[in-house]
Coordinates of C-alpha atoms and ligand atoms in Angstrom, one line a residue:
X29 CA 0.0 0.0 0.0
X30 CA 1.4 3.4 -0.9
X31 CA 1.9 5.7 2.1
X32 CA -0.5 8.6 2.5
X33 CA 1.3 11.7 1.1
X34 CA 2.2 14.2 3.7
X35 CA 1.8 17.9 3.2
X36 CA 4.8 18.6 5.3
X37 CA 8.2 18.6 3.7
X38 CA 10.1 15.4 4.7
X39 CA 13.2 16.0 6.7
X40 CA 16.4 16.0 4.7
X41 CA 18.1 12.9 6.2
X42 CA 21.5 13.8 4.9
X43 CA 21.4 17.4 6.1
X44 CA 23.3 17.1 9.3
X45 CA 26.0 14.7 8.4
X46 CA 29.1 13.5 10.3
X47 CA 32.4 12.6 8.7
X48 CA 34.3 9.8 10.4
X49 CA 38.0 9.9 9.4
X50 CA 39.7 6.6 9.5
X51 CA 43.2 6.4 11.1
X52 CA 43.2 2.6 11.0
X53 CA 41.3 1.6 14.1
X54 CA 39.5 -1.7 14.2
X55 CA 36.5 0.2 15.6
X56 CA 36.1 2.8 12.9
X57 CA 33.0 1.2 11.5
X58 CA 31.5 1.1 15.0
X59 CA 31.9 4.8 15.3
X60 CA 29.9 5.4 12.1
X61 CA 27.2 2.9 13.2
X62 CA 26.9 4.6 16.6
X63 CA 26.5 8.0 15.0
X64 CA 23.8 6.6 12.8
X65 CA 22.1 5.1 15.8
X66 CA 21.9 8.6 17.1
X67 CA 19.8 9.3 14.0
X68 CA 22.6 11.1 12.0
X69 CA 24.0 10.1 8.7
X70 CA 27.7 9.4 8.7
X71 CA 30.3 8.2 6.3
X72 CA 33.8 6.8 6.7
X73 CA 36.6 8.3 4.7
X74 CA 40.4 7.9 4.8
X75 CA 42.5 10.1 7.1
X76 CA 44.1 11.7 4.1
X77 CA 40.9 12.9 2.5
X78 CA 41.5 15.7 0.0
X79 CA 40.5 19.2 1.0
X80 CA 37.9 19.5 -1.8
X81 CA 36.4 16.1 -1.0
X82 CA 36.0 17.2 2.6
X83 CA 34.4 20.4 1.6
X84 CA 32.1 18.7 -0.9
X85 CA 31.0 16.3 1.9
X86 CA 30.0 19.3 4.0
X87 CA 30.1 17.7 7.4
X88 CA 28.5 19.3 10.4
X89 CA 31.0 17.5 12.7
X90 CA 34.0 15.4 12.3
X91 CA 35.1 12.4 14.3
X92 CA 38.8 11.2 14.2
X93 CA 39.1 7.5 14.8
X94 CA 41.8 5.7 16.8
X95 CA 44.6 3.9 15.1
X96 CA 47.7 1.8 15.5
X97 CA 50.2 4.6 14.9
X98 CA 52.1 6.7 17.4
X99 CA 52.3 10.5 17.1
X100 CA 55.7 10.2 19.0
X101 CA 57.3 8.4 16.0
X102 CA 58.4 10.2 12.9
X103 CA 55.7 8.7 10.6
X104 CA 52.5 9.0 12.7
X105 CA 49.5 9.9 10.4
X106 CA 48.6 13.6 10.7
X107 CA 45.2 15.2 10.6
X108 CA 44.5 17.2 7.3
X109 CA 44.5 20.9 8.0
X110 CA 41.2 21.2 6.1
X111 CA 39.5 19.5 9.1
X112 CA 40.2 22.5 11.2
X113 CA 39.5 25.0 8.5
X114 CA 35.8 23.8 8.4
X115 CA 35.2 25.4 11.8
X116 CA 32.8 22.5 12.7
X117 CA 33.2 20.6 16.0
X118 CA 35.8 17.8 16.0
X119 CA 36.0 14.8 18.3
X120 CA 39.3 12.9 18.4
X121 CA 39.1 9.4 19.8
X122 CA 42.3 7.7 21.2
X123 CA 44.9 8.2 18.4
X124 CA 42.6 11.0 17.1
X125 CA 42.8 12.8 20.4
X126 CA 46.6 12.4 20.5
X127 CA 47.1 13.6 17.0
X128 CA 44.9 16.6 17.7
X129 CA 46.8 17.4 20.9
X130 CA 50.1 17.2 19.1
X131 CA 48.8 19.4 16.2
X132 CA 47.9 22.2 18.7
X133 CA 51.2 22.1 20.6
X134 CA 50.5 19.6 23.4
X135 CA 52.8 16.8 24.4
X136 CA 52.2 13.1 23.7
X137 CA 54.5 10.5 25.3
X138 CA 54.8 6.7 25.1
X139 CA 53.9 5.3 28.4
X140 CA 55.6 2.3 30.2
X141 CA 52.2 1.2 31.2
X142 CA 49.8 0.2 28.4
X143 CA 46.2 0.6 29.4
X144 CA 44.0 -2.0 27.9
X145 CA 40.6 -3.0 29.1
X146 CA 38.1 -1.4 31.4
X147 CA 38.9 1.7 33.4
X148 CA 37.0 4.1 35.6
X149 CA 37.2 7.7 34.2
X150 CA 36.4 10.7 36.3
X151 CA 34.7 13.5 34.5
X152 CA 36.2 16.9 35.2
X153 CA 35.7 20.5 34.2
X154 CA 32.0 20.3 33.5
X155 CA 32.5 19.9 29.8
X156 CA 29.6 20.1 27.3
X157 CA 30.6 16.7 26.0
X158 CA 30.2 14.8 29.3
X159 CA 27.9 17.0 31.4
X160 CA 25.3 14.9 33.2
X161 CA 26.5 11.7 31.6
X162 CA 27.8 9.2 34.2
X163 CA 27.5 5.6 35.5
X164 CA 27.6 6.9 39.1
X165 CA 28.9 9.8 41.2
X166 CA 32.1 9.9 43.2
X167 CA 32.4 11.0 46.8
X168 CA 32.7 14.7 45.7
X169 CA 29.7 14.5 43.4
X170 CA 31.9 14.1 40.2
X171 CA 30.7 11.9 37.5
X172 CA 32.4 8.4 37.1
X173 CA 32.2 6.5 33.9
X174 CA 33.1 2.9 33.0
X175 CA 35.0 3.0 29.8
X176 CA 37.1 0.9 27.4
X177 CA 40.7 1.9 27.1
X178 CA 43.2 0.6 24.6
X179 CA 46.4 2.7 24.3
X180 CA 50.1 3.0 25.0
X181 CA 50.7 6.7 24.3
X182 CA 49.1 9.4 26.2
X183 CA 48.8 13.2 26.3
X184 CA 51.0 14.5 29.1
X185 CA 50.8 18.3 28.5
X186 CA 47.7 20.2 27.3
X187 CA 47.8 22.3 24.2
X188 CA 47.1 26.0 24.5
X189 CA 43.4 26.7 24.9
X190 CA 42.5 23.2 26.0
X191 CA 41.5 21.9 29.4
X192 CA 41.2 18.4 30.9
X193 CA 37.7 17.0 30.9
X194 CA 38.4 13.4 32.1
X195 CA 41.1 11.5 33.9
X196 CA 42.1 8.1 35.2
X197 CA 44.9 7.3 37.6
X198 CA 46.9 6.0 34.6
X199 CA 46.0 8.8 32.2
X200 CA 45.5 12.0 34.1
X201 CA 44.6 13.6 30.7
X202 CA 42.0 11.1 29.4
X203 CA 39.8 13.7 27.8
X204 CA 40.4 17.3 26.5
X205 CA 38.3 20.1 25.3
X206 CA 38.7 23.5 23.8
X207 CA 35.1 24.7 24.0
X208 CA 35.7 28.0 22.1
X209 CA 36.9 26.1 19.0
X210 CA 34.6 23.1 19.7
X211 CA 37.5 20.7 19.7
X212 CA 37.1 17.6 21.9
X213 CA 39.3 14.5 22.5
X214 CA 38.7 11.3 24.4
X215 CA 41.4 8.8 25.2
X216 CA 38.9 6.0 25.7
X217 CA 36.5 4.5 23.1
X218 CA 32.9 5.7 23.4
X219 CA 32.0 3.6 20.3
X220 CA 32.7 0.3 22.0
X221 CA 29.8 -1.4 23.9
X222 CA 31.9 -1.9 27.0
X223 CA 31.8 1.9 27.5
X224 CA 28.3 1.8 28.9
X225 CA 27.5 5.5 28.4
X226 CA 29.4 5.7 25.1
X227 CA 26.2 6.0 23.1
X228 CA 25.1 8.9 25.2
X229 CA 28.5 10.6 24.7
X230 CA 28.3 10.3 20.9
X231 CA 24.7 11.4 20.9
X232 CA 25.8 14.5 22.9
X233 CA 28.5 15.2 20.4
X234 CA 26.4 14.8 17.2
X235 CA 23.0 15.9 18.3
X236 CA 24.0 18.4 20.9
X237 CA 27.4 19.9 20.1
X238 CA 27.1 19.5 16.3
X239 CA 23.4 20.3 16.3
X240 CA 22.4 17.4 13.9
X241 CA 18.8 16.4 14.3
X242 CA 18.0 12.8 14.8
X243 CA 16.3 12.1 11.4
X244 CA 18.2 9.1 10.1
X245 CA 15.4 6.7 10.9
X246 CA 14.0 3.7 8.9
X247 CA 10.8 5.5 8.0
X248 CA 12.7 8.6 6.8
X249 CA 15.3 6.5 5.0
X250 CA 12.5 4.8 3.1
X251 CA 10.8 8.0 2.2
X252 CA 14.0 9.5 0.9
X253 CA 15.1 6.4 -1.0
X254 CA 11.7 6.2 -2.7
X255 CA 12.1 9.8 -3.9
X256 CA 15.7 9.1 -5.0
X257 CA 14.7 6.0 -6.9
X258 CA 11.8 7.8 -8.7
X259 CA 14.1 10.6 -9.6
X260 CA 16.8 8.3 -11.0
X261 CA 14.5 6.0 -12.9
X262 CA 12.2 8.7 -14.2
X263 CA 8.4 8.3 -14.9
X264 CA 8.7 5.5 -17.4
X265 CA 12.0 3.7 -16.7
X266 CA 11.9 -0.1 -16.2
X267 CA 14.0 -1.8 -13.6
X268 CA 15.3 -5.4 -13.4
X269 CA 16.4 -6.9 -10.1
X270 CA 18.0 -10.3 -9.6
X271 CA 16.3 -11.8 -6.6
X272 CA 18.3 -14.3 -4.6
X273 CA 15.9 -14.8 -1.6
X274 CA 18.4 -13.2 0.7
X275 CA 17.8 -10.2 2.9
X276 CA 19.5 -7.5 0.7
X277 CA 17.8 -8.3 -2.6
X278 CA 14.4 -8.8 -0.9
X279 CA 14.6 -5.4 0.9
X280 CA 15.8 -3.8 -2.4
X281 CA 12.8 -5.4 -4.2
X282 CA 10.3 -4.1 -1.6
X283 CA 11.8 -0.6 -1.7
X284 CA 11.8 -0.5 -5.5
X285 CA 8.3 -1.7 -5.6
X286 CA 7.2 1.0 -3.3
X287 CA 9.0 3.6 -5.5
X288 CA 8.0 2.4 -9.0
X289 CA 5.4 -0.3 -8.5
X290 CA 5.1 -2.7 -11.5
X291 CA 8.0 -1.1 -13.3
X292 CA 10.3 -3.3 -11.3
X293 CA 10.6 -6.9 -12.3
X294 CA 12.4 -9.3 -10.0
X295 CA 14.0 -12.2 -11.8
X296 CA 14.4 -15.1 -9.5
X297 CA 16.5 -17.8 -11.1
X298 CA 15.8 -21.0 -9.2
X299 CA 19.1 -22.8 -9.9
X300 CA 18.0 -26.0 -8.1
X301 CA 20.7 -25.3 -5.5
X302 CA 18.3 -23.7 -2.9
X303 CA 17.4 -24.9 0.5
X304 CA 14.1 -26.8 1.1
X305 CA 11.1 -24.6 0.3
X306 CA 13.2 -21.6 -0.3
X307 CA 11.9 -20.9 -3.8
X308 CA 8.3 -21.0 -2.6
X309 CA 9.1 -18.7 0.3
X310 CA 10.5 -16.1 -2.0
X311 CA 7.4 -16.2 -4.2
X312 CA 5.1 -16.1 -1.2
X313 CA 6.7 -13.2 0.5
X314 CA 7.7 -11.0 -2.4
X315 CA 5.2 -11.8 -5.1
X316 CA 2.1 -12.7 -3.1
X317 CA 2.8 -10.7 0.1
X318 CA 4.4 -7.6 -1.2
X319 CA 2.9 -7.6 -4.7
X320 CA 6.3 -7.4 -6.4
X321 CA 6.2 -8.6 -10.0
X322 CA 8.5 -11.6 -10.0
X323 CA 9.5 -13.9 -12.8
X324 CA 10.5 -17.3 -11.5
X325 CA 12.7 -19.3 -13.8
X326 CA 13.0 -23.0 -12.9
X327 CA 16.4 -23.6 -14.2
X328 CA 17.4 -26.5 -11.8
X329 CA 17.8 -29.1 -14.6
X330 CA 20.0 -26.7 -16.7
X331 CA 22.3 -26.1 -13.7
X332 CA 22.5 -29.8 -12.8
X333 CA 23.3 -30.7 -16.4
X334 CA 26.1 -28.1 -16.5
X335 CA 27.5 -29.3 -13.2
X336 CA 27.7 -32.9 -14.3
X337 CA 31.1 -34.4 -13.6
X338 CA 32.4 -31.1 -12.1
X339 CA 34.2 -31.7 -8.8
X340 CA 36.6 -28.7 -8.5
X341 CA 35.0 -26.0 -6.3
X342 CA 36.3 -23.1 -8.4
X343 CA 35.0 -24.7 -11.6
X344 CA 31.6 -25.2 -9.9
X345 CA 31.5 -21.5 -9.1
X346 CA 32.4 -20.6 -12.7
X347 CA 29.9 -22.9 -14.2
X348 CA 27.2 -21.5 -12.0
X349 CA 28.1 -17.9 -12.4
X350 CA 28.3 -18.1 -16.2
X351 CA 25.0 -20.0 -16.5
X352 CA 23.3 -17.5 -14.2
X353 CA 24.4 -14.6 -16.4
X354 CA 23.2 -16.4 -19.5
X355 CA 19.8 -17.1 -18.1
X356 CA 19.4 -13.7 -16.6
X357 CA 20.1 -12.2 -20.0
X358 CA 17.5 -14.4 -21.7
X359 CA 14.9 -13.5 -19.1
X360 CA 15.7 -9.8 -19.2
X361 CA 15.2 -9.9 -23.0
X362 CA 11.9 -11.6 -22.4
X363 CA 10.8 -9.0 -19.8
X364 CA 11.2 -6.2 -22.3
X365 CA 13.5 -3.3 -22.6
X366 CA 14.7 -2.4 -19.2
X367 CA 17.1 0.5 -18.8
X368 CA 18.1 -0.1 -15.2
X369 CA 19.5 -2.9 -13.2
X370 CA 19.1 -2.8 -9.4
X371 CA 21.6 -4.3 -7.1
X372 CA 21.6 -5.0 -3.4
X373 CA 25.0 -3.4 -2.7
X374 CA 25.3 -2.3 0.9
X375 CA 27.6 0.2 2.6
X376 CA 30.1 -2.4 3.9
X377 CA 30.6 -3.5 0.3
X378 CA 31.3 0.1 -0.6
X379 CA 33.8 0.5 2.2
X380 CA 35.5 -2.8 1.4
X381 CA 36.0 -2.0 -2.2
X382 CA 37.3 1.6 -1.6
X383 CA 41.1 1.6 -1.8
X384 CA 42.2 1.8 1.9
X385 CA 44.7 4.5 1.0
X386 CA 42.7 6.5 -1.4
X387 CA 39.6 6.5 0.7
X388 CA 37.5 7.1 -2.5
X389 CA 34.5 5.0 -1.8
X390 CA 33.4 4.9 -5.3
X391 CA 34.7 1.5 -6.6
X392 CA 31.8 -0.9 -6.2
X393 CA 32.1 -4.5 -5.5
X394 CA 29.7 -6.0 -7.9
X395 CA 27.1 -8.3 -6.5
X396 CA 28.4 -11.8 -6.8
X397 CA 25.5 -12.9 -9.0
X398 CA 25.3 -10.0 -11.4
X399 CA 28.9 -8.9 -11.7
X400 CA 29.6 -7.8 -15.3
X401 CA 26.0 -7.7 -16.2
X402 CA 25.3 -4.0 -16.2
X403 CA 28.1 -3.3 -18.7
X404 CA 27.3 -6.3 -20.9
X405 CA 23.6 -5.4 -21.1
X406 CA 24.2 -1.6 -21.1
X407 CA 22.0 -1.1 -18.1
X408 CA 22.4 1.8 -15.6
X409 CA 22.7 0.8 -12.0
X410 CA 20.3 1.5 -9.2
X411 CA 21.6 0.7 -5.7
X412 CA 19.0 1.7 -3.2
X413 CA 20.9 0.1 -0.2
X414 CA 24.3 1.6 -1.0
X415 CA 24.4 3.8 2.1
X416 CA 23.1 1.3 4.6
X417 CA 24.8 -1.0 7.1
X418 CA 23.3 -4.5 7.4
X419 CA 21.4 -3.7 10.6
X420 CA 19.9 -0.7 8.8
X421 CA 18.9 -2.8 5.9
X422 CA 17.1 -5.1 8.3
X423 CA 15.4 -2.2 10.1
X424 CA 14.2 -0.9 6.7
X425 CA 13.0 -4.3 5.8
X426 CA 10.9 -4.6 8.9
X427 CA 9.5 -1.1 8.4
X428 CA 8.5 -2.1 4.8
X429 CA 6.5 -5.0 6.3
X430 CA 8.8 -7.9 5.3
X431 CA 8.4 -10.8 7.7
X432 CA 10.9 -11.2 10.5
X433 CA 11.8 -14.7 9.3
X434 CA 13.2 -13.3 6.1
X435 CA 14.7 -10.1 7.5
X436 CA 16.8 -12.1 10.1
X437 CA 17.6 -14.9 7.7
X438 CA 21.2 -16.2 7.7
X439 CA 23.3 -15.3 4.7
X440 CA 23.4 -17.9 1.9
X441 CA 26.1 -18.1 -0.7
X442 CA 25.4 -17.3 -4.3
X443 CA 26.4 -20.7 -5.6
X444 CA 24.0 -22.2 -3.1
X445 CA 24.1 -25.8 -2.0
X446 CA 26.7 -26.5 -4.7
X447 CA 29.4 -25.3 -2.2
X448 CA 27.9 -27.6 0.5
X449 CA 27.8 -30.8 -1.5
X450 CA 31.5 -31.7 -1.7
X451 CA 32.5 -33.3 -4.9
X452 CA 30.1 -33.7 -7.8
X453 CA 26.7 -32.0 -7.3
X454 CA 23.9 -34.5 -8.0
X455 CA 20.2 -34.4 -7.3
X456 CA 20.2 -37.4 -4.9
X457 CA 23.0 -35.7 -2.8
X458 CA 21.1 -32.3 -2.9
X459 CA 18.0 -34.0 -1.7
X460 CA 19.7 -35.6 1.3
X461 CA 21.5 -32.3 2.1
X462 CA 18.2 -30.4 1.9
X463 CA 16.5 -32.8 4.3
X464 CA 19.3 -32.8 6.8
X465 CA 19.7 -29.0 6.6
X466 CA 15.9 -28.5 7.2
X467 CA 16.0 -30.7 10.3
X468 CA 19.1 -28.8 11.7
X469 CA 17.4 -25.4 11.1
X470 CA 14.1 -26.5 12.5
X471 CA 15.7 -27.8 15.7
X472 CA 17.8 -24.6 16.0
X473 CA 14.7 -22.5 15.8
X474 CA 12.8 -24.7 18.2
X475 CA 15.6 -24.3 20.7
X476 CA 15.9 -20.6 20.3
X477 CA 19.4 -20.8 18.8
X478 CA 18.7 -19.7 15.2
X479 CA 19.0 -16.0 16.0
X480 CA 21.9 -16.6 18.4
X481 CA 24.2 -17.8 15.6
X482 CA 25.3 -15.9 12.5
X483 CA 25.0 -18.8 10.2
X484 CA 24.2 -22.5 10.4
X485 CA 23.9 -25.2 7.8
X486 CA 24.6 -28.8 7.0
X487 CA 27.3 -30.1 4.6
X488 CA 27.2 -33.3 2.6
X489 CA 30.4 -35.3 2.4
X490 CA 30.5 -37.9 -0.3
X491 CA 32.7 -40.3 1.8
X492 CA 31.2 -43.6 2.9
X493 CA 31.1 -44.5 6.5
X494 CA 29.7 -47.6 8.0
X495 CA 26.4 -47.7 10.0
X496 CA 24.1 -50.3 11.4
X497 CA 20.3 -49.8 10.8
X498 CA 18.2 -52.7 12.2
X499 CA 20.4 -55.7 11.5
X500 CA 22.0 -54.3 8.4
X501 CA 25.3 -52.8 7.9
X502 CA 25.3 -49.9 5.4
X503 CA 28.0 -47.7 3.9
X504 CA 26.6 -44.3 3.4
X505 CA 27.7 -40.7 3.2
X506 CA 28.2 -38.3 6.1
X507 CA 26.6 -35.0 7.1
X508 CA 28.5 -32.3 9.0
X509 CA 26.8 -29.6 11.0
X510 CA 28.4 -26.1 10.9
X511 CA 27.2 -23.2 13.1
X512 CA 29.3 -20.1 13.6
X513 CA 29.2 -16.9 15.6
X514 CA 30.6 -13.8 13.9
X515 CA 29.9 -10.2 13.4
X516 CA 31.7 -9.6 10.1
X517 CA 32.1 -13.1 8.6
X518 CA 35.9 -12.3 8.2
X519 CA 36.6 -14.3 11.4
X520 CA 34.3 -16.7 13.1
X521 CA 34.2 -19.3 15.8
X522 CA 32.1 -22.4 16.0
X523 CA 29.0 -21.8 18.1
X524 CA 28.9 -23.9 21.3
X525 CA 25.6 -25.5 20.7
X526 CA 24.2 -27.6 23.6
X527 CA 25.1 -31.2 23.3
X528 CA 21.4 -32.3 23.8
X529 CA 20.4 -30.2 20.8
X530 CA 23.1 -31.8 18.6
X531 CA 22.0 -35.2 19.7
X532 CA 18.4 -34.5 18.7
X533 CA 19.6 -33.3 15.3
X534 CA 21.9 -36.2 14.7
X535 CA 19.3 -38.8 15.7
X536 CA 16.7 -37.2 13.5
X537 CA 19.0 -37.0 10.5
X538 CA 20.1 -40.6 10.7
X539 CA 16.5 -41.8 11.2
X540 CA 14.7 -39.5 8.8
X541 CA 17.1 -39.0 5.9
X542 CA 17.6 -42.2 4.0
X543 CA 21.2 -42.7 2.9
X544 CA 23.0 -40.9 5.7
X545 CA 25.0 -43.0 8.1
X546 CA 26.6 -40.5 10.4
X547 CA 26.6 -36.9 11.6
X548 CA 29.6 -34.8 12.6
X549 CA 30.0 -31.3 14.0
X550 CA 32.6 -28.9 12.7
X551 CA 34.3 -27.0 15.6
X552 CA 37.0 -25.2 13.6
X553 CA 37.4 -21.5 13.8
X554 CA 37.9 -19.1 10.9
X555 CA 40.8 -18.7 10.4
X556 CA 42.3 -21.2 9.7
X557 CA 39.1 -22.8 8.3
X558 CA 36.6 -20.9 6.2
X559 CA 32.9 -20.9 7.1
X560 CA 31.8 -22.8 4.0
X561 CA 33.3 -26.2 3.2
X562 CA 33.3 -25.7 -0.6
Ligands
LIG629 P1 33.8 -18.2 3.9 O1 33.5 -19.6 3.5 O2 34.7 -17.6 2.8 O3 32.4 -17.5 3.8 O4 34.3 -18.2 5.2 C1 32.2 -16.2 4.4 C2 30.8 -15.8 4.2 O5 30.5 -15.6 2.8 C3 29.5 -16.5 2.3 N1 29.8 -16.9 0.9 C4 29.3 -16.4 -0.2 N2 28.3 -15.5 -0.3 N3 28.4 -15.7 -2.6 C5 27.9 -15.1 -1.5 O6 27.0 -14.3 -1.7 C6 29.4 -16.6 -2.6 O7 29.9 -17.1 -3.6 C7 29.8 -17.0 -1.3 N4 30.8 -17.8 -0.8 C8 30.7 -17.8 0.5 C9 29.5 -17.6 3.3 O8 28.2 -18.3 3.3 C10 29.8 -16.9 4.6 O9 28.6 -16.3 5.1

């Protein structure tokens, strides 16, 4: 249903924007996410951003991240002068504070004692940044904060015009401020969840000190995206979208549908490598539920034929990728002349593909399924999720009315179950894998574990192991269960699932799935293992 048009102008959700300059901290992304949680749009750029790029971005405030460098060495990264020419408030965190202190004539020294972990900070000097924000009060009524520290260097002498706003026994200058120039520094990390009042401190900075209104909300994001899509696509443009059934392409489909209605066509290539009932779920949710026009192509037999005899994992990926492109092109032709191709690129893809040293976030990692397609087919790209973090994509999905089940679905690889059937992919193997996988996921959900792990699935091993069923010895293939916990999927550890749950799953698989003799559990971390088995 289209939203009732409002007579009021919608807020400009990009108006009060915050620039996060990356000096190499592992927490830089967290800073940007916390700022957005405060309802303010933020982007991450490299520490050496060019002056004209900074001006073009037009930040209302700048946050300098931490980083591994030392300002006491000869090659510590410095802050571009253009940052201070903007005249907007600046908050330096950890290295960012040290670099700022050094820039304004303070002293930074390497300390014998590294401070790593929790610390109790005492707020001082009634600064705008920390006023009224505390975990508890000290004996003299001063605010005390539990914070996360991770530093070797520290500021030992204040620069001119600054005063101390926080201290710990180890770091007497743990926070600095020059209120006249609106420059602030914190030695601790407000972006890390261990700093319990960290969110409040960042909100104070962006909403209070920088004066950015809290307008970056799912409802406003949708409203603005819809307007932006309409503007880009024009009154008659047709859009194609490759639907995978995953969260990103589903949210993109719902958003595009709200913007241009029937002028978006989702092409859902069922490659026969999907999990049980997945194809039906996509059709039910997007086509029947959301009213998105979806062409479903049942191409399972074509994929299986192409995969016959292929055992090498890289070849499997190639075969699947090429055939996908071929089928997508055929279907696009059939759907009529579209001028736009929509992709579910999200902000972490944009950050990852930006050269770390150039900071130009404009090289796009193509969606694994449609890489190369836009150029080949001369289609212009539409990327409605390009500015969103994964949790924002989910929030937008819920706001658009997509079911929770879909919105919180685990990621699923483009080549599908082909990377989870080791060796040759054959229908009888896929069928056993689908059955075992469905049992595993069903029991995880029942036990409340599905949303507590980042990804969980079954793997089919084409080795034969002996088993006894009734009085008969059988030699049958093996299923392995994989469940991992991770935030970024770059590193992961095996989820510690309860033994009782694993026993239920194993018993059910061996009893209910004909042709499986044994169930194992993968407890390897990534690295050295990967999440998928390939
Ligand atoms: P690995 O196995 O490399 O997987 O540890 C990391 C994450 O990426 C997913 N994955 C893929 N996703 N297309 C995708 O869209 C692919 O080809 C692909 N291969 C792996 C994997 O499921 C895990 O979440």
